[in-house]
Coordinates of C-alpha atoms in Angstrom, one line a residue:
X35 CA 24.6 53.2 -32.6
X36 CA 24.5 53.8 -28.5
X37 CA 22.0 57.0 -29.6
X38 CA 19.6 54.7 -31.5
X39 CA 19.9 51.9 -28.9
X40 CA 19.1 54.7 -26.2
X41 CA 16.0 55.9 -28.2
X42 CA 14.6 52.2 -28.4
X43 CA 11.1 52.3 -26.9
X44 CA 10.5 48.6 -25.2
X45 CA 7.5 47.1 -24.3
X46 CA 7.2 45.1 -21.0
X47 CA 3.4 45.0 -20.8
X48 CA 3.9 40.9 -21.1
X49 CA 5.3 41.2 -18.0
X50 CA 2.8 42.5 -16.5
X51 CA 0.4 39.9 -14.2
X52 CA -3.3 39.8 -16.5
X53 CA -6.2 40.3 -15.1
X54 CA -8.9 37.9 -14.9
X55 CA -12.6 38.5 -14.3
X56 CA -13.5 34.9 -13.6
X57 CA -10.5 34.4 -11.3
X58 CA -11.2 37.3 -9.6
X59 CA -15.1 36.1 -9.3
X60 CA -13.8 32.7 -8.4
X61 CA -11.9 34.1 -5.3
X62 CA -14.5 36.2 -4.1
X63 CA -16.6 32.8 -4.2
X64 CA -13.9 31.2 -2.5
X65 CA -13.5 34.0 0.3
X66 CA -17.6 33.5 0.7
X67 CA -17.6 29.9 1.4
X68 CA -14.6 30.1 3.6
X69 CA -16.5 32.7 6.0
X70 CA -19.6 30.5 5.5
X71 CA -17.6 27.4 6.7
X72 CA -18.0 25.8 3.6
X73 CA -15.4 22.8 2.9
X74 CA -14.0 23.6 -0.9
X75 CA -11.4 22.0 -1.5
X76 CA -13.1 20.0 -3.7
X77 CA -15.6 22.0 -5.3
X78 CA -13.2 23.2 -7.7
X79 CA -11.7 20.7 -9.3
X80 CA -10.0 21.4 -13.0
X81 CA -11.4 18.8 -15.3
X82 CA -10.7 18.5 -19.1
X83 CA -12.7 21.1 -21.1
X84 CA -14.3 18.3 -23.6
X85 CA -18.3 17.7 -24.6
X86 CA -18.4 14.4 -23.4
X87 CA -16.5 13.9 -19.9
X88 CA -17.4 10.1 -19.6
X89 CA -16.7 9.3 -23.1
X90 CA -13.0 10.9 -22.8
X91 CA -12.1 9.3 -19.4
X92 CA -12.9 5.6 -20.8
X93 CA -10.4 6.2 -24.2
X94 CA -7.8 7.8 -21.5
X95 CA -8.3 4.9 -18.9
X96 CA -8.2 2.5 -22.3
X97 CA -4.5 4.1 -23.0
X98 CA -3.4 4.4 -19.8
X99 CA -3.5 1.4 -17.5
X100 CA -1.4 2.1 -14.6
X101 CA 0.2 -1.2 -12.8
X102 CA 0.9 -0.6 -9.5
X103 CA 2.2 -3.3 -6.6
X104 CA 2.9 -3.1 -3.1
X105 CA 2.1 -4.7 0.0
X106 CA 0.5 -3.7 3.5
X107 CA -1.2 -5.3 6.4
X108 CA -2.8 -4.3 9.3
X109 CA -3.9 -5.8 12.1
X110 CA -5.9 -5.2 15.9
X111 CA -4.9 -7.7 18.5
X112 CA -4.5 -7.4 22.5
X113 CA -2.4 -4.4 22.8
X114 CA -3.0 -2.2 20.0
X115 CA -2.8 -2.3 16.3
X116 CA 0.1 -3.4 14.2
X117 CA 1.2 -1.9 10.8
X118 CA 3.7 -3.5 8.2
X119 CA 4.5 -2.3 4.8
X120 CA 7.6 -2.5 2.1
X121 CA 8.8 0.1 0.6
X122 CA 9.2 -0.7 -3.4
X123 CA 7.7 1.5 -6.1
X124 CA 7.1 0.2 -9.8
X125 CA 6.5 1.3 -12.8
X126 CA 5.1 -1.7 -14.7
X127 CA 7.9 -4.0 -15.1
X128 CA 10.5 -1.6 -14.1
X129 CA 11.3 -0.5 -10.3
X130 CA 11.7 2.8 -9.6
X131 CA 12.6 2.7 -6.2
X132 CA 12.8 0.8 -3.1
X133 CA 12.8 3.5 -0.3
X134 CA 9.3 5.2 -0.5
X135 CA 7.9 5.6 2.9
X136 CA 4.2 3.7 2.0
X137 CA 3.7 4.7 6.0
X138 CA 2.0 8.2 6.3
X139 CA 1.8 9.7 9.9
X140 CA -1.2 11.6 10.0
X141 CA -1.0 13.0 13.3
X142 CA 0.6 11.6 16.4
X143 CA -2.4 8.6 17.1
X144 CA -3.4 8.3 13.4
X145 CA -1.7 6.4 10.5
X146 CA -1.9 5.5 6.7
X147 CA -1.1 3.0 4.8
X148 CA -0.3 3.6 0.5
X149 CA -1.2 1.4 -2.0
X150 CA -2.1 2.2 -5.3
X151 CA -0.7 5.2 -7.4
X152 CA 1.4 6.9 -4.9
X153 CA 1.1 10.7 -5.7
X154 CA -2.5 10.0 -5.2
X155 CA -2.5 8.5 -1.6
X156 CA 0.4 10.9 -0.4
X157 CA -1.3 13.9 -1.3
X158 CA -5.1 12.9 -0.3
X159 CA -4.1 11.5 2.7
X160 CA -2.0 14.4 3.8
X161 CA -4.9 16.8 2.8
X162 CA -6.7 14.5 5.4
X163 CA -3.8 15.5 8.0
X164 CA -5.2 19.0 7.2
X165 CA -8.8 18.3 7.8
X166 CA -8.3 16.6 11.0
X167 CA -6.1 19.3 12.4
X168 CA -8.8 21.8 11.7
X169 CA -11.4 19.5 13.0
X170 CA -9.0 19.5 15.8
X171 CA -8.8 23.4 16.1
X172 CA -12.8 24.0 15.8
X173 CA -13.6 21.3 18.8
X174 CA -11.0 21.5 20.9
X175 CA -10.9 17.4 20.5
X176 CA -8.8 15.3 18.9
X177 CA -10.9 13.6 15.5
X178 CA -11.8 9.7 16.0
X179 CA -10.1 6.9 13.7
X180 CA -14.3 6.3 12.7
X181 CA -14.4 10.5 11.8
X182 CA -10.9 10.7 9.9
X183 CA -11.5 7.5 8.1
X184 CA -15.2 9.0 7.0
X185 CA -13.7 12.0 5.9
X186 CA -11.7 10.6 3.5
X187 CA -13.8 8.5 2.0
X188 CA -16.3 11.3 1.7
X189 CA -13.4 13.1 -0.5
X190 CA -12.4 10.3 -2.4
X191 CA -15.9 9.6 -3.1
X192 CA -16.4 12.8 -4.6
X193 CA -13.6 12.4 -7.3
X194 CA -14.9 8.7 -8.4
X195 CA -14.4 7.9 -11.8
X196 CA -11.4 10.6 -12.4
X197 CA -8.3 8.4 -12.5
X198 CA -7.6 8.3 -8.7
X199 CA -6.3 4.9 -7.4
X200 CA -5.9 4.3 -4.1
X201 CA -6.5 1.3 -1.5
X202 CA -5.3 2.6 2.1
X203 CA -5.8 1.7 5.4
X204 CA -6.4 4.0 8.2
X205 CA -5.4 3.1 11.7
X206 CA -5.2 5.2 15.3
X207 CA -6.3 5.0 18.7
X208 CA -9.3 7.1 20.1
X209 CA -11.2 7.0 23.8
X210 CA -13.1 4.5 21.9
X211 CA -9.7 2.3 21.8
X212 CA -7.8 0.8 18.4
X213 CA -9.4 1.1 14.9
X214 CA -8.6 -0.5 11.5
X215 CA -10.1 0.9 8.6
X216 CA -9.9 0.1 4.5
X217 CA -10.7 3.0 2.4
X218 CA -10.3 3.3 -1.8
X219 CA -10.5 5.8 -4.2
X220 CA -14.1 4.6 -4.9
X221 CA -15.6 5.4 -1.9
X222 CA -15.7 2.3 -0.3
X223 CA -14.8 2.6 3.6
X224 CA -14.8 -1.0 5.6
X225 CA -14.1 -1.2 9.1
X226 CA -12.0 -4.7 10.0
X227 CA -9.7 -6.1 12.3
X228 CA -7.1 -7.9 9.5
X229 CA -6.6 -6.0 6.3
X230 CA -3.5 -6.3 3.6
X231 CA -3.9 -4.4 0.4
X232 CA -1.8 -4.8 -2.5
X233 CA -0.4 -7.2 -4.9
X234 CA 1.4 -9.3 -2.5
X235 CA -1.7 -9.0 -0.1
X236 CA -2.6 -12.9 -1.1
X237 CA 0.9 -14.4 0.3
X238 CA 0.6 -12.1 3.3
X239 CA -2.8 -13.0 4.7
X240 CA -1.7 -16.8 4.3
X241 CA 0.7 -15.8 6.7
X242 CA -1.4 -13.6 8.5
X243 CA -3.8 -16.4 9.3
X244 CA -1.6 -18.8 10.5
X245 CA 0.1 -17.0 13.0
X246 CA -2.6 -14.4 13.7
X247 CA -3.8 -14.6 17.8
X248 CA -5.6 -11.9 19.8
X249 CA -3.5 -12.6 23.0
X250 CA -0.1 -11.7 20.6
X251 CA 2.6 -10.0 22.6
X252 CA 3.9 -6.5 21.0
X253 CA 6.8 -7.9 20.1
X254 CA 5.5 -11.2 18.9
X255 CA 2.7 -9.2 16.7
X256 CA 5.3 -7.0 15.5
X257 CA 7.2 -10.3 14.3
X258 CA 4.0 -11.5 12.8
X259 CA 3.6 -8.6 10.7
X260 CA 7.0 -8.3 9.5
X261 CA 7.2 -12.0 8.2
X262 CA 4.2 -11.6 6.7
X263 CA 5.8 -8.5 4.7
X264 CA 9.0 -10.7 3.9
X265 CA 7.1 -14.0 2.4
X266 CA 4.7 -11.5 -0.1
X267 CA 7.8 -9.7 -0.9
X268 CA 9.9 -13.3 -1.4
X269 CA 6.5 -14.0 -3.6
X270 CA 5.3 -11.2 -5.6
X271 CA 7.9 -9.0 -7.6
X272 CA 6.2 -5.6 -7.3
X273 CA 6.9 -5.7 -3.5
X274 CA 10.0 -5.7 -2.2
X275 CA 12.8 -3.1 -0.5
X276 CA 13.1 -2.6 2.9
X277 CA 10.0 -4.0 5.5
X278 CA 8.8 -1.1 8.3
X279 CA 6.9 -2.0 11.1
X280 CA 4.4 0.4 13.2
X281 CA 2.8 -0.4 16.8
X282 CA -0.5 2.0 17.7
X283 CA -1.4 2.0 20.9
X284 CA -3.0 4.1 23.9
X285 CA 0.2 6.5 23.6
X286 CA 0.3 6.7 19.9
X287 CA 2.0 5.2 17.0
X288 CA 5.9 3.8 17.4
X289 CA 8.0 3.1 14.7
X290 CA 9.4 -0.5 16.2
X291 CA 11.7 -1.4 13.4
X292 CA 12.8 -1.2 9.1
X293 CA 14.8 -4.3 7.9
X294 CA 15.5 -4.6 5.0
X295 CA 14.1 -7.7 3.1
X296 CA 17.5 -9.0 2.0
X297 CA 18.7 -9.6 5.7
X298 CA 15.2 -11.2 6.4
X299 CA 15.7 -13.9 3.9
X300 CA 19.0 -15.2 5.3
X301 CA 17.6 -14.5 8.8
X302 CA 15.3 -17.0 8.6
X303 CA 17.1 -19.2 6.3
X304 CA 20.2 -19.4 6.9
X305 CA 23.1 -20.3 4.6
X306 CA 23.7 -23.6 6.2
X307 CA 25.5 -27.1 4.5
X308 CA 23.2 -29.8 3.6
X309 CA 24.4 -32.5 5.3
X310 CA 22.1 -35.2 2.9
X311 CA 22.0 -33.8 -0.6
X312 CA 19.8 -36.7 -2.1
X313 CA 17.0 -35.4 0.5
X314 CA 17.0 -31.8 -0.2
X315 CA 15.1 -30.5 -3.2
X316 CA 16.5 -27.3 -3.4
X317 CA 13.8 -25.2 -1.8
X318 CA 12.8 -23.8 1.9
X319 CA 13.6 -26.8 4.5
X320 CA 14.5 -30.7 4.1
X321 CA 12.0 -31.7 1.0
X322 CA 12.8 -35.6 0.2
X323 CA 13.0 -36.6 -3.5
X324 CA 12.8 -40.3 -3.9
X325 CA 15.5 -41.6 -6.6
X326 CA 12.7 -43.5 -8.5
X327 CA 8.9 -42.9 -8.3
X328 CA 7.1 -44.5 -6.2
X329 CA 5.1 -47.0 -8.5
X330 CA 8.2 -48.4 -10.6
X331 CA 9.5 -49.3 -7.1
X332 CA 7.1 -51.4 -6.4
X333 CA 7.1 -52.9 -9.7
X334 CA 10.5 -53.7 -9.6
X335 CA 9.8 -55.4 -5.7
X336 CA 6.6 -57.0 -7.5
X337 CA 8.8 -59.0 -9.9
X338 CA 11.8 -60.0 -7.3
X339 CA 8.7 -61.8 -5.2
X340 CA 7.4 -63.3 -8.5
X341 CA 10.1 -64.8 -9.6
X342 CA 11.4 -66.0 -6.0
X343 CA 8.2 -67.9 -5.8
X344 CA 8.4 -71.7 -6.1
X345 CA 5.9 -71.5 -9.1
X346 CA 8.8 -69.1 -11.3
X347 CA 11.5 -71.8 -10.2
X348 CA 9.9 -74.3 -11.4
X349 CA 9.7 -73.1 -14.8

């Protein structure tokens, strides 16, 4: 048996790597553009090999509906910029985690917010960390919040209409001074000084603009931002987790704090006695809730004065 085991001829050709014209074309292409200075990285997107692209990615967009919920905010003011975010990730009804870092540091004076379907922000914006390092390399200059914010748009804009969903925020400091900008996976790019994105980004900007002033302190902006995080959170159940707070200024971005949304709620409301049941309704601060309504108490006063009267005595 060992003698016709030994005389066994096998074939390991599988294993071999195949060769393939069009890749091989495809890099040559590749190595062209690159000595050209041609940008490619999204030239060569793989797209479904069907007749009708349009037609396909309406029926897939029909069966797939992604729900996605979050909540950030930023913010310019009197000493830099302020950005606050949570940190819970859903997947429709069920929540898949509440420690995803919705913050990405692009380089040391530029930041990015996620909201949206977070594989896609993570990975354009980091691809944006890429481009404005090079930009970086070939200029000798570090890239403006305006340029890093156009660049991304430009690359989102070129993959409209293919399932990308993303509403993100980029913020930095340049010799220009703070910027804010809102940028989506359609290509829209808006330059602001308030922004919150996401499903809790109602509740937030009611906080927002009621405490929002340009001469804010750091720490009292920084306050601002993370209450704002904690009432959408307290609001909306896609948001929720653990509230992180960024200051951008002249230096850079600083982390200034993460609490986490649970200690926020008892920080400010505390567990305290109510001293006066009968006037607390059972919600945030001293609500009173008359024992009777309003208009069968007067009624009632109405027909003590009637029949007091003289007249009502009488008969």
């Amino acid at each position: 048996r060992f003698r016709e085991m030994t005389s066994l001829n096998l074939d390991f050709s599988v294993l071999d790597r195949p060769v393939r014209k069009e890749a091989d074309e495809l890099t040559s292409t590749l190595e062209n553009d690159v000595l050209c200075g041609i940008n490619t990285h999204d030239q060569y997107f793989t797209i479904p090999r069907v007749e009708d692209f349009s037609r396909f990615q309406k029926d897939v967009v029909e069966h797939v509906k992604p729900q996605h919920g979050t909540t950030t905010l930023g913010f310019i003011f009197e000493h830099g910029i302020i950005i606050a975010v949570d940190s819970r990730a859903s997947q429709g009804p069920y929540i898949s985690s509440q420690t995803v870092k919705k913050v990405i540091e692009i380089n040391p004076f530029l930041l990015g917010t996620m909201a949206g379907g977070a594989a896609d922000c993570q990975f354009w914006q980091r691809n944006l960390g890429i481009q404005c390092r090079l930009h970086e390399l070939e200029t000798g200059k570090r890239i403006t919040v305006t340029g890093a914010s156009k660049l991304l748009a430009n690359t989102l804009y070129g993959y409209r209409g293919r399932g990308l969903s993303m509403g993100t925020m980029v913020a930095g400091w340049d010799t220009t001074g703070p910027g804010l900008f809102y940028v989506d996976s359609d290509g829209t790019r808006l330059k602001g000084k308030r922004f919150s994105v996401g499903s809790g980004s109602l509740f937030a900007y009611g906080v927002l603009d009621q405490g929002f002033r340009h001469d804010l302190s750091i720490k009292e902006a920084a306050e601002l931002g993370r209450r704002a995080i904690y009432h959408a959170t307290f609001r909306d159940a896609f948001s929720g987790g653990t509230v992180s707070v960024y200051h951008v200024g002249p230096d850079g971005w600083t982390k200034m704090s993460g609490t986490d949304v649970g200690e926020l709620h008892y920080e400010y409301y505390p567990a305290d006695a109510v001293e006066n049941p009968e006037r607390h309704g059972g919600g945030e601060g001293d609500i009173f809730v008359p024992k009777k309504r309003e208009h069968e108490q007067n009624r009632e006063d109405g027909e003590k004065k009637k029949d007091s009267s003289p007249e009502a005595m009488e008969t």
